[in-house]
Short mmCIF file of C-alpha atoms in Angstrom, two decimals:
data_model
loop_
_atom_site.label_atom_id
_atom_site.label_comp_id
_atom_site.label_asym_id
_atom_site.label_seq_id
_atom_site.Cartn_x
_atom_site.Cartn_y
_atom_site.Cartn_z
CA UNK A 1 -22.44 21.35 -108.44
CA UNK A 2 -24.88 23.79 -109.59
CA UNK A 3 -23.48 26.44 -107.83
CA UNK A 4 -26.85 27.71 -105.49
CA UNK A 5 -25.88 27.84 -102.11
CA UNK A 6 -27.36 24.87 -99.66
CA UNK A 7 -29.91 26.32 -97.42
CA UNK A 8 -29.18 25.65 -93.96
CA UNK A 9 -30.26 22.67 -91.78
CA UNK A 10 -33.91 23.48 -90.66
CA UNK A 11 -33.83 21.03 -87.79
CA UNK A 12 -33.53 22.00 -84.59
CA UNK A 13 -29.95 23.20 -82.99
CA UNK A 14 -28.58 20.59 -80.50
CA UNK A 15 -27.20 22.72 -76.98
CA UNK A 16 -24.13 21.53 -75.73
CA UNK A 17 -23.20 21.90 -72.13
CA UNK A 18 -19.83 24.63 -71.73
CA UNK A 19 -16.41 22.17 -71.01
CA UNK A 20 -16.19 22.48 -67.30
CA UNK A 21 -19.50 22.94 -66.02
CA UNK A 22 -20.56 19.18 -64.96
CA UNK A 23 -23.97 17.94 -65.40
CA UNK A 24 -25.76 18.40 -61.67
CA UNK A 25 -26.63 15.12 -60.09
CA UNK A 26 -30.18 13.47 -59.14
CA UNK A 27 -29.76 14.86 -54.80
CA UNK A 28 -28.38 18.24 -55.76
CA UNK A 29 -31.38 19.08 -58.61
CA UNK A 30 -34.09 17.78 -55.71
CA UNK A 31 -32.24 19.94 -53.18
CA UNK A 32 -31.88 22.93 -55.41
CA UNK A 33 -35.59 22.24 -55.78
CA UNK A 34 -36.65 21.89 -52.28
CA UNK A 35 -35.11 24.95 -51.36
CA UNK A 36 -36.82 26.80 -53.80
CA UNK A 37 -39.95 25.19 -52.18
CA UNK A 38 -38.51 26.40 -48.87
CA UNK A 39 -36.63 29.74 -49.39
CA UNK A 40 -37.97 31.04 -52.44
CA UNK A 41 -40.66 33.74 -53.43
CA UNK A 42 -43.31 30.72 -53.78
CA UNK A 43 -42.30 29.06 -50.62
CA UNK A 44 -45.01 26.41 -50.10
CA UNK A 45 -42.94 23.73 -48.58
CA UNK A 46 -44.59 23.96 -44.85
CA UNK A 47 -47.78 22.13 -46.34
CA UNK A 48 -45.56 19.08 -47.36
CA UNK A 49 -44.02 17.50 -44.35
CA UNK A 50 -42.35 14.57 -46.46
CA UNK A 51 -40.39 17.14 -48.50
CA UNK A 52 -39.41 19.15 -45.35
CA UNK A 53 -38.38 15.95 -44.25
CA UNK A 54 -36.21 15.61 -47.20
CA UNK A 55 -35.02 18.65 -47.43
CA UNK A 56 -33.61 18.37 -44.21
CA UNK A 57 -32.05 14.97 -45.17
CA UNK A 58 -29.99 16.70 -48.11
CA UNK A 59 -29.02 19.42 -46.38
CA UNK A 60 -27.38 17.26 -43.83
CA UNK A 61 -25.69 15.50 -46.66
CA UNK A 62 -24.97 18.08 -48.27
CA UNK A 63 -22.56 19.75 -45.09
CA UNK A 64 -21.32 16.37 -44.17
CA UNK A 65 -19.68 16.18 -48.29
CA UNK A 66 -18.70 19.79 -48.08
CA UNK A 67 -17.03 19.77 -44.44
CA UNK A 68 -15.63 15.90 -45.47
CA UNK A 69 -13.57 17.95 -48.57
CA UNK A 70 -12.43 21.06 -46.23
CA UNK A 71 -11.02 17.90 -44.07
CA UNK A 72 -9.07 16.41 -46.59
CA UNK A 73 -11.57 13.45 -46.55
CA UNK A 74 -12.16 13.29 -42.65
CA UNK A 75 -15.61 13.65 -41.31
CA UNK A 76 -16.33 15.94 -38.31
CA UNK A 77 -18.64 14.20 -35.51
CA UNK A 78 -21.28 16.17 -34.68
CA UNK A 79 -21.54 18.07 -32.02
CA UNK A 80 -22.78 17.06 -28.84
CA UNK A 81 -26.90 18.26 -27.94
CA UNK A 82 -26.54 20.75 -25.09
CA UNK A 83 -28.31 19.86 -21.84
CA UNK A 84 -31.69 21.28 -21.40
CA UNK A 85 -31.76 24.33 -19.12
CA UNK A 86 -33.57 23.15 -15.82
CA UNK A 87 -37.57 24.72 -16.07
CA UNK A 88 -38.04 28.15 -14.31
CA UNK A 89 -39.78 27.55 -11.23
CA UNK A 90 -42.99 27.95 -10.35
CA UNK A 91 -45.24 28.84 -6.95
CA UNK A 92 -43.07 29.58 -4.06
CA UNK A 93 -39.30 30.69 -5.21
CA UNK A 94 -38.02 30.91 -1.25
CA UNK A 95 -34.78 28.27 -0.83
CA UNK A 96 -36.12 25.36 1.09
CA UNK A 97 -34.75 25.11 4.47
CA UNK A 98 -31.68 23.36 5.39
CA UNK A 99 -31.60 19.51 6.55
CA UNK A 100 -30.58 18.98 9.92
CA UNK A 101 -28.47 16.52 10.86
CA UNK A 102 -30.43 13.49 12.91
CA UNK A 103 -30.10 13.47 16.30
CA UNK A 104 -27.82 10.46 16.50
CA UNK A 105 -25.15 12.53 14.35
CA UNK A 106 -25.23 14.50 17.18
CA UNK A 107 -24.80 12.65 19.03
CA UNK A 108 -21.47 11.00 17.55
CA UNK A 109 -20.32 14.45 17.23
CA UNK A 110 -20.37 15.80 20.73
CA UNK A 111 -19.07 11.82 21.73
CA UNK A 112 -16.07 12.35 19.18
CA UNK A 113 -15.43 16.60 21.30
CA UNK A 114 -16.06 14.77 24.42
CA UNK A 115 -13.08 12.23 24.03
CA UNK A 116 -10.57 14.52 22.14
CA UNK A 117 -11.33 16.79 25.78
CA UNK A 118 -10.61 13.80 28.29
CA UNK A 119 -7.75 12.89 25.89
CA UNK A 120 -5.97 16.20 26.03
CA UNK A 121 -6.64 16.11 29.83
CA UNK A 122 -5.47 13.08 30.25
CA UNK A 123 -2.26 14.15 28.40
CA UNK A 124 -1.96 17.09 30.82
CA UNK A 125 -2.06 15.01 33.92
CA UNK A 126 0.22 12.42 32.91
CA UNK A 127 4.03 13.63 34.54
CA UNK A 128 6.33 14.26 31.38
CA UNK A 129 10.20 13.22 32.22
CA UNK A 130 12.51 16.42 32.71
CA UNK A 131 14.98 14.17 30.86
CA UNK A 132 15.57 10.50 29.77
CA UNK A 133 18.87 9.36 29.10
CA UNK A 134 20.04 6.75 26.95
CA UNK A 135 22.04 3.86 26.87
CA UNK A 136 26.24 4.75 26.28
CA UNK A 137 29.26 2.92 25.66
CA UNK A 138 30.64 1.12 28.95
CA UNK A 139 34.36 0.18 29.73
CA UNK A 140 34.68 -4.12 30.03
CA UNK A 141 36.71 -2.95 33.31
CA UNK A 142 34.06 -0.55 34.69
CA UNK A 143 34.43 0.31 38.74
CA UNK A 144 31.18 -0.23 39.02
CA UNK A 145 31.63 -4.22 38.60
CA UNK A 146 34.75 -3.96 40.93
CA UNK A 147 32.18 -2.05 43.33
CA UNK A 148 29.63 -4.79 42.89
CA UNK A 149 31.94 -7.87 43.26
CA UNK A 150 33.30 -6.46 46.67
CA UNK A 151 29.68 -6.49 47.92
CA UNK A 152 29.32 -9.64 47.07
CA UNK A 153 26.22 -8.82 44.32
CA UNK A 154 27.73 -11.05 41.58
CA UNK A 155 27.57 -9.06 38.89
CA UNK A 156 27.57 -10.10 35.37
CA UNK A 157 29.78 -8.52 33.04
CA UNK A 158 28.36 -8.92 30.10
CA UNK A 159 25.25 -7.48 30.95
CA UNK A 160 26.38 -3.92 32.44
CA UNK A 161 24.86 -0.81 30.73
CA UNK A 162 25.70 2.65 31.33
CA UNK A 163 23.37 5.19 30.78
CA UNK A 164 23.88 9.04 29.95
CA UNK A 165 25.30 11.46 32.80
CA UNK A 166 22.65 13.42 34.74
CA UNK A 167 24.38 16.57 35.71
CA UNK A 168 27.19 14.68 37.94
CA UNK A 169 25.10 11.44 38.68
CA UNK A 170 26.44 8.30 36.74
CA UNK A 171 23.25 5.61 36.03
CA UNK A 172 23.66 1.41 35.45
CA UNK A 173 22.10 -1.42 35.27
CA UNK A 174 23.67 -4.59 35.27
CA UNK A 175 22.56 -8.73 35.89
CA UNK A 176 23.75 -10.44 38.90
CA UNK A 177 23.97 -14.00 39.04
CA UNK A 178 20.68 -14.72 40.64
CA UNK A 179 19.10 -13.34 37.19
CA UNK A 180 18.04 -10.10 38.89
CA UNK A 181 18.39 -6.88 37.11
CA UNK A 182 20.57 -4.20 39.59
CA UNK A 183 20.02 -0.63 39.24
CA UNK A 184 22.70 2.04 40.46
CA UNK A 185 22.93 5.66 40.89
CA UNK A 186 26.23 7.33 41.56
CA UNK A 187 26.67 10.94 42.44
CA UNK A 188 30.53 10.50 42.25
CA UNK A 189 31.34 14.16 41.71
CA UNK A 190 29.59 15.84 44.88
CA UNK A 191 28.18 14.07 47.32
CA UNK A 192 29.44 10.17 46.96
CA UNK A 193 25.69 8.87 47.30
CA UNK A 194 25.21 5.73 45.77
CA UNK A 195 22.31 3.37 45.46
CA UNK A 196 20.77 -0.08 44.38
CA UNK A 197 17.97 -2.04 43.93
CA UNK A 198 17.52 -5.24 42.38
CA UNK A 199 14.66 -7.12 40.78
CA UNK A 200 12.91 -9.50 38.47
CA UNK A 201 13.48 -8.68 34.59
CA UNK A 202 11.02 -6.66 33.48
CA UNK A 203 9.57 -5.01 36.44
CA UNK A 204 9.97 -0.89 36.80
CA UNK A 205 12.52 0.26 39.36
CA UNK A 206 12.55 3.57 40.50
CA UNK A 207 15.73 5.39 42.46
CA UNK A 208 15.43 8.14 44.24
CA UNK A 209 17.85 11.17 45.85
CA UNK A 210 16.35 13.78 47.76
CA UNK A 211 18.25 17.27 47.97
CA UNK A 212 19.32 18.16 51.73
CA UNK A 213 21.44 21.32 51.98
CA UNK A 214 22.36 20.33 55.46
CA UNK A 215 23.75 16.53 54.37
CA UNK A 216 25.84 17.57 51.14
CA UNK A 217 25.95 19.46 48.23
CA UNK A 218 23.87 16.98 45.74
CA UNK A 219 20.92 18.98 43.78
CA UNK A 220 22.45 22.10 44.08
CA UNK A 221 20.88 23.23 41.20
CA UNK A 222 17.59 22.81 42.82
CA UNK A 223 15.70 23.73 45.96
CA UNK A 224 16.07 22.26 49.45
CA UNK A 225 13.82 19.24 49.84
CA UNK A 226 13.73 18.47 46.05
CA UNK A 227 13.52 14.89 45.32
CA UNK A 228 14.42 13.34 41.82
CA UNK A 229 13.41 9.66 40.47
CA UNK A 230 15.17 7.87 38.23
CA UNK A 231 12.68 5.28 36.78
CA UNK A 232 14.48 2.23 34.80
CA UNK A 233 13.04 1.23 31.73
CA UNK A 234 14.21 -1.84 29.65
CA UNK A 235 16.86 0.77 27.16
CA UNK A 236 16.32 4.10 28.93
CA UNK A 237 16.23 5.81 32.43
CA UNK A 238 13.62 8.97 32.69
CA UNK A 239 14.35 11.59 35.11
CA UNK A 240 11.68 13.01 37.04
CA UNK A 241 12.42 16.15 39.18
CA UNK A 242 9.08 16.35 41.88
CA UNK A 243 9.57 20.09 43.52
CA UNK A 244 9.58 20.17 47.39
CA UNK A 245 6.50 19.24 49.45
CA UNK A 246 3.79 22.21 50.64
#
């Protein structure tokens, strides 16, 4: 050694990039450039629609990477494009008038009135029982069969229904041995009137006591010269009380 100092290297220093700070890649360099182009002092990127283009390309990527990492990896959709508002309109802004319905609509309607009217009058005019009575338990060894087989009806056991009370008026019906369905009424309790019919199965028998003050004391819950009907149905008996005449 000849003890002078070496002079230092005179070729140019090499610049090293500080640990940590990574090297920017190819998209983000051209998008830190467009934006210069587009935000900056010198902002000429309006003449260039290729680069506006492409700016707008890496700024999409560029949200889509950012959002995908506040996600934990998961991309967001995006959103749905609102509807466009309907145009403001133009000329005349009164409300157009109001459709009327065709003539044969109203025709259906006033058809549809017309029979819900004749229905509920039809309704009114029909006579509504003042009480039906239903079908009871009857005794094998009912009087009424005893009663029956002394007139010489026939009368079929097995076949005897009893029907409800109607105030002191015991109702039956009961198949004789010519296949006829009987019908009785007994008002055992205050006068002792009793009557019968007989007929076909099926066909509608009606019974009838009239209320006579003079005779005896049955209806005396009504006025002189009532009459009520009992009308036989195949499981029922309806009671219909008709007031006196004039």
């Amino acid at each position: 050694m000849d003890g002078s100092s070496s002079a230092p290297d005179s070729g140019p220093e090499s610049l090293e990039l500080t640990a940590g700070s990574p090297r920017p890649s190819d998209p983000e360099r051209e998008l830190d450039e467009l934006r210069a182009r587009a935000y900056g002092p010198d902002a000429d990127i309006e003449a260039d629609p290729a680069a506006m283009a492409r700016l707008v390309e890496l700024e999409a990527a560029h949200l889509a990477a950012a959002t995908a990492v506040r996600a934990g990896g998961s991309a967001v959709g995006a959103a749905p494009v609102p509807a466009a508002a309907p145009a403001a309109p133009t000329g005349d802004t009164r409300p157009a008038p109001a459709r009327r319905p065709p003539r044969r609509a109203w025709a259906v309607v006033g058809a549809t009135v017309l029979v819900g009217v004749l229905a509920a009058a039809v309704w009114n005019l029909v006579p509504r029982p003042d009480a039906t009575l239903q079908q009871v338990a009857v005794e094998a060894d009912s009087d009424i069969i005893r009663v029956l087989s002394a007139q010489g009806r026939g009368p079929v056991a097995s076949t005897l229904h009893r029907f409800e009370l109607y105030h002191d008026v015991r109702v039956w019906s009961v198949e004789d041995h010519a296949g006829k369905v009987c019908f009785i009424v007994w008002d055992l309790a205050a006068s002792g009137r009793f009557s019968i019919k007989c007929a076909p199965p099926g066909t509608e028998v009606a019974l009838t006591l009239s209320v006579a003050r003079e005779a005896d004391e049955f209806g005396h819950w009504l006025p002189d010269g009532s009459n009520v009907d009992f009308r036989f149905r195949e499981n029922t008996v309806d009671v219909f009380v008709r007031p006196p005449a004039g």
